[in-house]
GROMACS .gro file of C-alpha atoms in nm:
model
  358
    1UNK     CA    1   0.000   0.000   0.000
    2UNK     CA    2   0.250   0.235   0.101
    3UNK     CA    3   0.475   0.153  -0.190
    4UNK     CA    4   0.159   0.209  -0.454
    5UNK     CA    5   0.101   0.554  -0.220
    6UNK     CA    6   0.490   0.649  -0.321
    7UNK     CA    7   0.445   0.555  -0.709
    8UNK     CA    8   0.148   0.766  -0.693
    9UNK     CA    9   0.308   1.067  -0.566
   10UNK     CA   10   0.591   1.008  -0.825
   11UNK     CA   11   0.388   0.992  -1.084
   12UNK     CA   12   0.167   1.278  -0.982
   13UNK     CA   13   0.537   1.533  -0.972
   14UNK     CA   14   0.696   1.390  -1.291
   15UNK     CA   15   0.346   1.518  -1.429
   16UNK     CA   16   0.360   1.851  -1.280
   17UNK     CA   17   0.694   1.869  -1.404
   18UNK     CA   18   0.636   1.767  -1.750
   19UNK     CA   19   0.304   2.060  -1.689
   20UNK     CA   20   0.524   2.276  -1.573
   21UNK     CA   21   0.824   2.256  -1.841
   22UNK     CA   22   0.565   2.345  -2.128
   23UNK     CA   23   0.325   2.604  -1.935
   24UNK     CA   24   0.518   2.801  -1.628
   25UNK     CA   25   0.728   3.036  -1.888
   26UNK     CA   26   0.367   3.123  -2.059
   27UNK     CA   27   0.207   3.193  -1.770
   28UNK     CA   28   0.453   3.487  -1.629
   29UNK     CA   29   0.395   3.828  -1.708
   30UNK     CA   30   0.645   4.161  -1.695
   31UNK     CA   31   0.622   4.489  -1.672
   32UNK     CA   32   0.860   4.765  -1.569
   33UNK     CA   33   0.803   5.145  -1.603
   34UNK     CA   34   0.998   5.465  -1.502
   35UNK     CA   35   0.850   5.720  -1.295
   36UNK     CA   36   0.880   5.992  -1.541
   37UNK     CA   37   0.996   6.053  -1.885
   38UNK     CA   38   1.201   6.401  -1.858
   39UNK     CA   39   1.418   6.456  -1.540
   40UNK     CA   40   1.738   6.674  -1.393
   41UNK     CA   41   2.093   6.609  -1.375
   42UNK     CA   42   2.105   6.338  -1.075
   43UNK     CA   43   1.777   6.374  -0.980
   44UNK     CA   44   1.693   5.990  -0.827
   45UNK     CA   45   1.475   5.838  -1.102
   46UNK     CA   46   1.236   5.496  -0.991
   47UNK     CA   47   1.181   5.165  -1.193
   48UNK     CA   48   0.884   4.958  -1.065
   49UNK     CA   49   0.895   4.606  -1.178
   50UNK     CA   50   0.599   4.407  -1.135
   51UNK     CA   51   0.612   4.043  -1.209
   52UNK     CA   52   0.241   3.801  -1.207
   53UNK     CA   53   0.190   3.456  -1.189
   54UNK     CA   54  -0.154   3.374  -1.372
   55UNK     CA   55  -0.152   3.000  -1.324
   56UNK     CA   56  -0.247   2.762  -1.006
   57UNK     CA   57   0.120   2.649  -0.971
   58UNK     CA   58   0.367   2.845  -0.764
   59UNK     CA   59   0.673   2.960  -0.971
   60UNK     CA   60   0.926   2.872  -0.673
   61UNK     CA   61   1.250   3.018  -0.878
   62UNK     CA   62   1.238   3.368  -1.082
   63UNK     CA   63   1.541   3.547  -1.185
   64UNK     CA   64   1.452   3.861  -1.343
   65UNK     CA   65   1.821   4.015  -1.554
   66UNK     CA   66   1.788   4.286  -1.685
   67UNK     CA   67   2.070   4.511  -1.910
   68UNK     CA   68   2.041   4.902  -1.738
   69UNK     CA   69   2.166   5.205  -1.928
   70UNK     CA   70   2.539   5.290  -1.999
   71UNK     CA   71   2.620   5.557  -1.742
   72UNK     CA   72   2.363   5.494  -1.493
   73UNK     CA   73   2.429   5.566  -1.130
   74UNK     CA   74   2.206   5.312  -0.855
   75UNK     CA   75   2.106   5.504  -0.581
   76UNK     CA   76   2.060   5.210  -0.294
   77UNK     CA   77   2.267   5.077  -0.098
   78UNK     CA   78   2.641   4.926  -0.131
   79UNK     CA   79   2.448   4.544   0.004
   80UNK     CA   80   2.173   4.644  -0.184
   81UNK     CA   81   2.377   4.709  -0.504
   82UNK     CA   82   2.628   4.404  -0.426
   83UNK     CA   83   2.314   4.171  -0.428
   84UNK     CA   84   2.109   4.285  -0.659
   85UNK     CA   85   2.290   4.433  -0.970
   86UNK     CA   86   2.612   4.279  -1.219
   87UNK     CA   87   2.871   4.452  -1.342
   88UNK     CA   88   2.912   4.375  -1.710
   89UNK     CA   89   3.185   4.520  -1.946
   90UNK     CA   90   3.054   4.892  -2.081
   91UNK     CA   91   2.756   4.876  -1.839
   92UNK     CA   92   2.583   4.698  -1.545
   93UNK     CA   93   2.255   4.478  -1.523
   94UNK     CA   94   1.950   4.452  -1.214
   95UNK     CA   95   1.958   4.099  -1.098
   96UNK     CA   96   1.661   3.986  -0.880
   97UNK     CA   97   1.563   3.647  -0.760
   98UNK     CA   98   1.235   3.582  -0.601
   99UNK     CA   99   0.938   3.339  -0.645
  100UNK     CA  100   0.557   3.439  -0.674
  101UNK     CA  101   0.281   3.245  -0.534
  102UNK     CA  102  -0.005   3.148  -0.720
  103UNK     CA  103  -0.235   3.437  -0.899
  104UNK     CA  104   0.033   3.622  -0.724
  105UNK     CA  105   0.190   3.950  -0.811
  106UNK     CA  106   0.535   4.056  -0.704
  107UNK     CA  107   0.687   4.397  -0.696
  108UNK     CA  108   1.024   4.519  -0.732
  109UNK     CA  109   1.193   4.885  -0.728
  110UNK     CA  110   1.460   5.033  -0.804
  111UNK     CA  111   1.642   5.310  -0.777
  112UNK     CA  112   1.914   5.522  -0.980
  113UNK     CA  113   1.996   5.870  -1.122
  114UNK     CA  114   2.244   5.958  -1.406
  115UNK     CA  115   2.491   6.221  -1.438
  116UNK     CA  116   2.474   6.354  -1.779
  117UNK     CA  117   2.221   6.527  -2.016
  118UNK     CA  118   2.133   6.202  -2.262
  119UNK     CA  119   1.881   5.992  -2.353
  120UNK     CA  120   1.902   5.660  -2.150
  121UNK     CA  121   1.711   5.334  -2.281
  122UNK     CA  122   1.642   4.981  -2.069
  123UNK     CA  123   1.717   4.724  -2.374
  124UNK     CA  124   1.670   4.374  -2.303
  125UNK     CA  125   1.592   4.170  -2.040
  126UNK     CA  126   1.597   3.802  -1.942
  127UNK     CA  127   1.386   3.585  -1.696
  128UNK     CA  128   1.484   3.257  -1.585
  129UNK     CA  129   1.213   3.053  -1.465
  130UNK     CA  130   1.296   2.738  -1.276
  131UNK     CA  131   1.074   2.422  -1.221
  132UNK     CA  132   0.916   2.246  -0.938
  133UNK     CA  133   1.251   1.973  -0.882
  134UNK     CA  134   1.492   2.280  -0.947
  135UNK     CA  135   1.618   2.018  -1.198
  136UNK     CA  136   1.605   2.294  -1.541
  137UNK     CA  137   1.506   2.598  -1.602
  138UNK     CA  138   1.334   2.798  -1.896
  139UNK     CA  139   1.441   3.140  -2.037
  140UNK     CA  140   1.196   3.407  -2.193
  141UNK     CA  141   1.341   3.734  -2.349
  142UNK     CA  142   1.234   4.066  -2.441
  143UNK     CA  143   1.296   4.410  -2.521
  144UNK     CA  144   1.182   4.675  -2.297
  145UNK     CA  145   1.131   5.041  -2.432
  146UNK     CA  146   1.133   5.224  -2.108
  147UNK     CA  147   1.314   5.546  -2.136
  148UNK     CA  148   1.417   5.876  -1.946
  149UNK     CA  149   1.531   6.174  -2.074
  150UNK     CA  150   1.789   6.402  -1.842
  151UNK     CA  151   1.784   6.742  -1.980
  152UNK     CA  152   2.075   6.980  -1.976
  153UNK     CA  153   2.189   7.182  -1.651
  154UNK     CA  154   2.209   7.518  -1.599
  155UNK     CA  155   2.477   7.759  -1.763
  156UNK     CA  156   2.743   7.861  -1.458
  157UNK     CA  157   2.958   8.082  -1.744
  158UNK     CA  158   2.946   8.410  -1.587
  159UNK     CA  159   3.020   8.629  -1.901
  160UNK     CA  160   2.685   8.457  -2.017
  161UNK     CA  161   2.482   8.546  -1.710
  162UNK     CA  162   2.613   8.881  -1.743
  163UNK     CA  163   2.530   8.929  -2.065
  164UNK     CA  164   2.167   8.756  -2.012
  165UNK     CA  165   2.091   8.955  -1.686
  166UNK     CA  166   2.148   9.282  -1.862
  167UNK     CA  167   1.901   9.191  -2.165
  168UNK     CA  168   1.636   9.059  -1.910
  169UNK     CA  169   1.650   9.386  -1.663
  170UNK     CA  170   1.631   9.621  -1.989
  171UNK     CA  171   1.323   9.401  -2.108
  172UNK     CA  172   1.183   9.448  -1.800
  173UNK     CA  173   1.195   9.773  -1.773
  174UNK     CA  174   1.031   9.792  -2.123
  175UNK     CA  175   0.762   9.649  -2.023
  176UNK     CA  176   0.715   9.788  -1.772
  177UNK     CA  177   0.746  10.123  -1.982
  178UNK     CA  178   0.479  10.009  -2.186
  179UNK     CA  179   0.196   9.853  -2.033
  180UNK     CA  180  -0.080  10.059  -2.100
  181UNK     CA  181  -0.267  10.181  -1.723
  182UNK     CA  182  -0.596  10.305  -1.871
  183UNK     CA  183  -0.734   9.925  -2.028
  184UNK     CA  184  -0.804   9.656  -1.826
  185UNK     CA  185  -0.870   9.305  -1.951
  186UNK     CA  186  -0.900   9.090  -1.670
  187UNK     CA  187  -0.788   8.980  -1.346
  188UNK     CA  188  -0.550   8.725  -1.196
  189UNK     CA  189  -0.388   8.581  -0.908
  190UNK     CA  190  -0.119   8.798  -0.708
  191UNK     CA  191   0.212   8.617  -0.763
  192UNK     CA  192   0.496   8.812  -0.532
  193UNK     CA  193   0.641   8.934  -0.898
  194UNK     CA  194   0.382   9.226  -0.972
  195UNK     CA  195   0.420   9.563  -0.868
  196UNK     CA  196   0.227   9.713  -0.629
  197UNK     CA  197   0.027   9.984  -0.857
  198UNK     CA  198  -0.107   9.633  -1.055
  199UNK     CA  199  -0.283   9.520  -0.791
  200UNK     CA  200  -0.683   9.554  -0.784
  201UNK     CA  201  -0.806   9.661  -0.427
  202UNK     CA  202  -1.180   9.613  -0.560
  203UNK     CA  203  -1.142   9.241  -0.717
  204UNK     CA  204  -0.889   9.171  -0.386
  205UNK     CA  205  -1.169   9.239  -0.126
  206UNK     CA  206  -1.420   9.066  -0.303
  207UNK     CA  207  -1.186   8.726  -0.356
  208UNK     CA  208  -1.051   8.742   0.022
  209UNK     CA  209  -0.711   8.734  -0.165
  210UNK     CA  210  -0.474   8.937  -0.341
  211UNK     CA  211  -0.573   8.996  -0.760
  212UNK     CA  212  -0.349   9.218  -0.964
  213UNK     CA  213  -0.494   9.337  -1.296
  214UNK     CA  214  -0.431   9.208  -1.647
  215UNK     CA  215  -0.367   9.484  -1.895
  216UNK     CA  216  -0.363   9.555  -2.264
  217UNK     CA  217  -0.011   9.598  -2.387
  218UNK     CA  218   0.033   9.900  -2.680
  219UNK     CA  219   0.353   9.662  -2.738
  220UNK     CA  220   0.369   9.305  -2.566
  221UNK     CA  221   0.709   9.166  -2.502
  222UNK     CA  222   0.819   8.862  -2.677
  223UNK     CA  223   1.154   8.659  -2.686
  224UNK     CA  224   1.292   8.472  -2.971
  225UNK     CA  225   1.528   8.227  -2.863
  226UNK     CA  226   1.807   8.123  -3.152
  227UNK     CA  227   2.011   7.814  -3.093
  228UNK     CA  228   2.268   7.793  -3.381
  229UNK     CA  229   2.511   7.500  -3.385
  230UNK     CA  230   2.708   7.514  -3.686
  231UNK     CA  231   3.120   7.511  -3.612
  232UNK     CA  232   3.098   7.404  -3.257
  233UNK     CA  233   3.302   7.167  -3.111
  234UNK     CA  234   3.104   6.867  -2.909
  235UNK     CA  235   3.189   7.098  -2.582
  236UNK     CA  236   3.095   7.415  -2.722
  237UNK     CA  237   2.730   7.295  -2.817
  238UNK     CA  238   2.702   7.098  -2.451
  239UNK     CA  239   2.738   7.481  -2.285
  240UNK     CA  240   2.548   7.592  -2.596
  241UNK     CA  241   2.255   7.356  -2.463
  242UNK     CA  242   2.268   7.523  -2.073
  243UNK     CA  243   2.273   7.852  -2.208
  244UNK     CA  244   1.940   7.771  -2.370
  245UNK     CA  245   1.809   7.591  -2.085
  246UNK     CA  246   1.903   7.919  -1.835
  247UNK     CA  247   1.738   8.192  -2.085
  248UNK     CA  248   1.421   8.006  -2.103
  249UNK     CA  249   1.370   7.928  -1.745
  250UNK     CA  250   1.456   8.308  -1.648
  251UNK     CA  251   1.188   8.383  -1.969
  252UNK     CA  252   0.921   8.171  -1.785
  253UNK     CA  253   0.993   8.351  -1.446
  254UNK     CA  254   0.906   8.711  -1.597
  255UNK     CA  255   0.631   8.546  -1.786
  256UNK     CA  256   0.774   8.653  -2.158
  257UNK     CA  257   0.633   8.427  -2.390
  258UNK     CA  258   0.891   8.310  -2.657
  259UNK     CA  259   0.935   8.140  -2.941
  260UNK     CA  260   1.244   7.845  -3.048
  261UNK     CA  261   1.484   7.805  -3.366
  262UNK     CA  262   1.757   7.570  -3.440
  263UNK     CA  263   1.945   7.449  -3.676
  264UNK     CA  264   2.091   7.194  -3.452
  265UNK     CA  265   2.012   6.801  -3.491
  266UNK     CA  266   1.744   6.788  -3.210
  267UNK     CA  267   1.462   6.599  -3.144
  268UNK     CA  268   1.153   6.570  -2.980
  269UNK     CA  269   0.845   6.279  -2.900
  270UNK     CA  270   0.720   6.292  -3.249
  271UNK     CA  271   1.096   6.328  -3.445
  272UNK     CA  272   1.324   6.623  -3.582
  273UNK     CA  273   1.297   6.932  -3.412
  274UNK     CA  274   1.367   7.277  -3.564
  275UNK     CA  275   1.133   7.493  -3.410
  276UNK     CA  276   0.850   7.554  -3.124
  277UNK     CA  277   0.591   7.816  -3.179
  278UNK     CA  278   0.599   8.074  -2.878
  279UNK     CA  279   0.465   7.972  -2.595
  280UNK     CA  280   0.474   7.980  -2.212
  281UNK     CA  281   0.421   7.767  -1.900
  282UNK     CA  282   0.523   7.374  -1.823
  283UNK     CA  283   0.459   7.221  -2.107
  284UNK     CA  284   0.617   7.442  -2.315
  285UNK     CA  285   0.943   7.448  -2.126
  286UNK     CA  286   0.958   7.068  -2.083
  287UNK     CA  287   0.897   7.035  -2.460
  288UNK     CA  288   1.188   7.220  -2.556
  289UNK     CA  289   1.421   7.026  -2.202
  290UNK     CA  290   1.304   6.727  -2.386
  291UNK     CA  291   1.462   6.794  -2.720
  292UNK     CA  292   1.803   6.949  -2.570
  293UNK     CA  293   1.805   6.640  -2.378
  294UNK     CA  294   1.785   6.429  -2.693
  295UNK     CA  295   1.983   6.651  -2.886
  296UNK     CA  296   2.352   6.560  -3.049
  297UNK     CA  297   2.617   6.759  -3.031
  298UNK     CA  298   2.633   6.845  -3.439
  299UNK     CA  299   2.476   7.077  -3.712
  300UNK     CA  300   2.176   6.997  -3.946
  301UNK     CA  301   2.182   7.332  -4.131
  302UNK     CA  302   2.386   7.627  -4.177
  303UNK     CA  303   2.344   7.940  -3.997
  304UNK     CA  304   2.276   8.159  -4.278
  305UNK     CA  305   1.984   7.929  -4.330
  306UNK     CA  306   1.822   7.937  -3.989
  307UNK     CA  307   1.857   8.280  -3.980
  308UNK     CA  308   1.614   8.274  -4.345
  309UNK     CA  309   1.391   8.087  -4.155
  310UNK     CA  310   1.363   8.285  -3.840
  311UNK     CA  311   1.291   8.599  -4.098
  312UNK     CA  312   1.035   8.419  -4.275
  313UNK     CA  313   0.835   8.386  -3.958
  314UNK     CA  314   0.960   8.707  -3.795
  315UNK     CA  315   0.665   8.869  -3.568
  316UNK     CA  316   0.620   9.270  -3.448
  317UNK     CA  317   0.779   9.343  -3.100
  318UNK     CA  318   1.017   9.047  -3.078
  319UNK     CA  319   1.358   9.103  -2.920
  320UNK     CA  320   1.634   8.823  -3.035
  321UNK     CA  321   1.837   8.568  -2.800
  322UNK     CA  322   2.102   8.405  -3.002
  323UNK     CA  323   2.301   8.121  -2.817
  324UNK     CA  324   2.609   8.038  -3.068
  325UNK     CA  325   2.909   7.883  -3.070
  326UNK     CA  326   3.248   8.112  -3.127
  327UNK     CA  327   3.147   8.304  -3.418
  328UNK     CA  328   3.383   8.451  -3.682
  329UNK     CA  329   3.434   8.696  -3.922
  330UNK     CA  330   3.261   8.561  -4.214
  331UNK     CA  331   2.954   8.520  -3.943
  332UNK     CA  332   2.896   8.903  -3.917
  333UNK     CA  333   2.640   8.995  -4.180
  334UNK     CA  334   2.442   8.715  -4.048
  335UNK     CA  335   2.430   8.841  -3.662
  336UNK     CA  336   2.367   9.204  -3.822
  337UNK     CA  337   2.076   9.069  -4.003
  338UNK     CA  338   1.957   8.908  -3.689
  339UNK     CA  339   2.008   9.254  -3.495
  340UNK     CA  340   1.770   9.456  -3.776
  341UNK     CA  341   1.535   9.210  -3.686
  342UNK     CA  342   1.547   9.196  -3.317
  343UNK     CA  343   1.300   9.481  -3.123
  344UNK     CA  344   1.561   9.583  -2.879
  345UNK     CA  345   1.929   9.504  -2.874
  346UNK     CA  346   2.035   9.187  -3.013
  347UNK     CA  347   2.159   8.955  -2.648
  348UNK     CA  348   2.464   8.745  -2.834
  349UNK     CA  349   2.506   8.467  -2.558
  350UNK     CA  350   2.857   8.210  -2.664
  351UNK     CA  351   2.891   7.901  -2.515
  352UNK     CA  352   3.253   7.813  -2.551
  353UNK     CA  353   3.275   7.472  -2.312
  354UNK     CA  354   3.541   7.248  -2.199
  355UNK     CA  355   3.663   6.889  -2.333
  356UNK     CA  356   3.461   6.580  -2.167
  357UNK     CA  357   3.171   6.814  -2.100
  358UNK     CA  358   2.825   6.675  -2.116
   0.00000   0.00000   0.00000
């Protein structure tokens, strides 16, 4: 009896096995995702991994390997790291073993940042599945399209700043110049950055809070921000890129809308990216991070030619930001075309960088 009982149960696992060695692979599902798609310069990025187990068996061994991004930085900690990650020979790989119960779900994070303005891609990943007597195991493979864009820092040239903080003040004061007292379109909310005169005392004590009011402008103030990229060296265009990234963030502080040109080879969600139509707010500064972020470091037109295209669409009241490599002599009747077209004085911004600069 007890003898049959044993051939029974023998039976009954070298059929689970032979189950398992066709089904358990078919039955796992992956899925990993960032936490966001644009970020800063070693700002701690998350990958959530969630593994499921759809079927009735328990998968006892899972080994999830998967290749991570040249350049990558983990941010956990050195037993954390030394357990869960491989060095490889240009990068490293995540290397997690668990099991998952049945209709179970399992979830895994990571973290990690990365030092350099790039676009970073997961490629492929393994998991090894192993069965019930730990006697094989069963690979599947895929390619994951997770990616996370880091978008330039900020220019620290002071010659630029200098240059740039000049422009800006005289801008200001421009507008401030011309905003027209006597028509009132609307109201908003009080923002610390208005002058006192704009604020309506009516509107205010009717809200409970502080309203300043929205008037017409007998000339509004626009920027026009010009990247041009021919001639520069790979660490010329990196600064080039930071310059770009400071003027538009110090634009979206005073609230001057502006508009984007390049001639440089960038690129956004939907492809090749030349130029955005002027804008303000989040989106349109995390549109334009995006593309720097994605950017390389060479030319796709000439600069005479952007500057033909920036003249096509030229628009009343617009004041000119050029960000350029070193420019020379034969560059000249360009930059005095572009200061004809430019409302106020031309702001000539160079980024000249240093080797290995990203």
């Amino acid at each position: 009896m007890i003898i049959a009982v044993v051939l029974v149960l023998i039976a009954l696992v070298v059929y689970l096995e032979l189950i398992w060695s066709k089904r358990s692979v078919g039955h796992l599902r992956y899925k990993s995702s960032y936490d966001r798609i644009l970020a800063e310069p070693e700002e701690v990025i998350t990958q959530t991994t969630y593994v499921a187990n759809t079927w009735i068996l328990p998968m006892m061994y899972v080994r999830i390997f998967e290749n991570l991004p040249a350049g990558i930085k983990i941010e956990e900690s050195p037993e954390w790291i030394a357990q869960n990650t491989n060095a490889l020979l240009f990068n490293m790989a995540s290397n997690f073993k668990l099991y998952v119960l049945p209709h179970g779900k399992a979830k895994l994070q990571m973290h990690f940042s990365f030092d350099k303005r790039g676009e970073y891609e997961q490629n492929e990943y393994k998991i090894e599945i192993g069965d019930l007597l730990g006697i094989q195991s069963y690979v599947k493979s895929g390619q994951s399209r997770e990616r996370v864009v880091i978008m330039p820092r900020n220019t620290e040239d002071p010659v630029a700043l200098e240059a740039l903080g000049g422009f800006l003040g005289d801008l200001s004061v421009r507008r401030f110049i011309f905003e027209d007292p006597v028509l009132t379109m609307g109201f908003r909310e009080y923002t610390g950055r208005e002058p006192m005169k704009s604020i309506s005392w009516t509107k205010t004590a009717q809200a409970g809070q502080l309203y300043v009011k929205q008037y017409d402008h007998t000339m509004e103030v626009k920027a026009t921000v010009v990247l041009n990229t021919e001639n520069g060296t790979d660490s010329d265009l990196e600064e080039c890129f930071k310059i770009v990234r400071t003027v538009c963030e110090k634009l979206e502080k005073m609230h001057v809308v502006y508009e984007f040109f390049t001639n440089g080879a960038l690129r956004g969600p939907l492809g090749e990216f030349k130029w955005m139509e002027e804008g303000l707010g989040n989106n349109h500064f995390r549109t334009l991070m995006y593309a720097l972020g994605c950017a390389e470091t060479k030319s796709i037109g000439t600069f005479a030619d952007l500057q033909a295209r920036c003249r096509k669409r030229k628009k009343s009241g617009t004041s000119y930001i050029l960000v350029t490599p070193p420019l020379t002599a034969q560059d000249q009747p360009i930059v005095d075309s572009f200061r004809e077209m430019s409302e106020h004085e031309l702001c000539i911004l160079t980024g000249e960088g240093r080797e290995e600069e990203k």
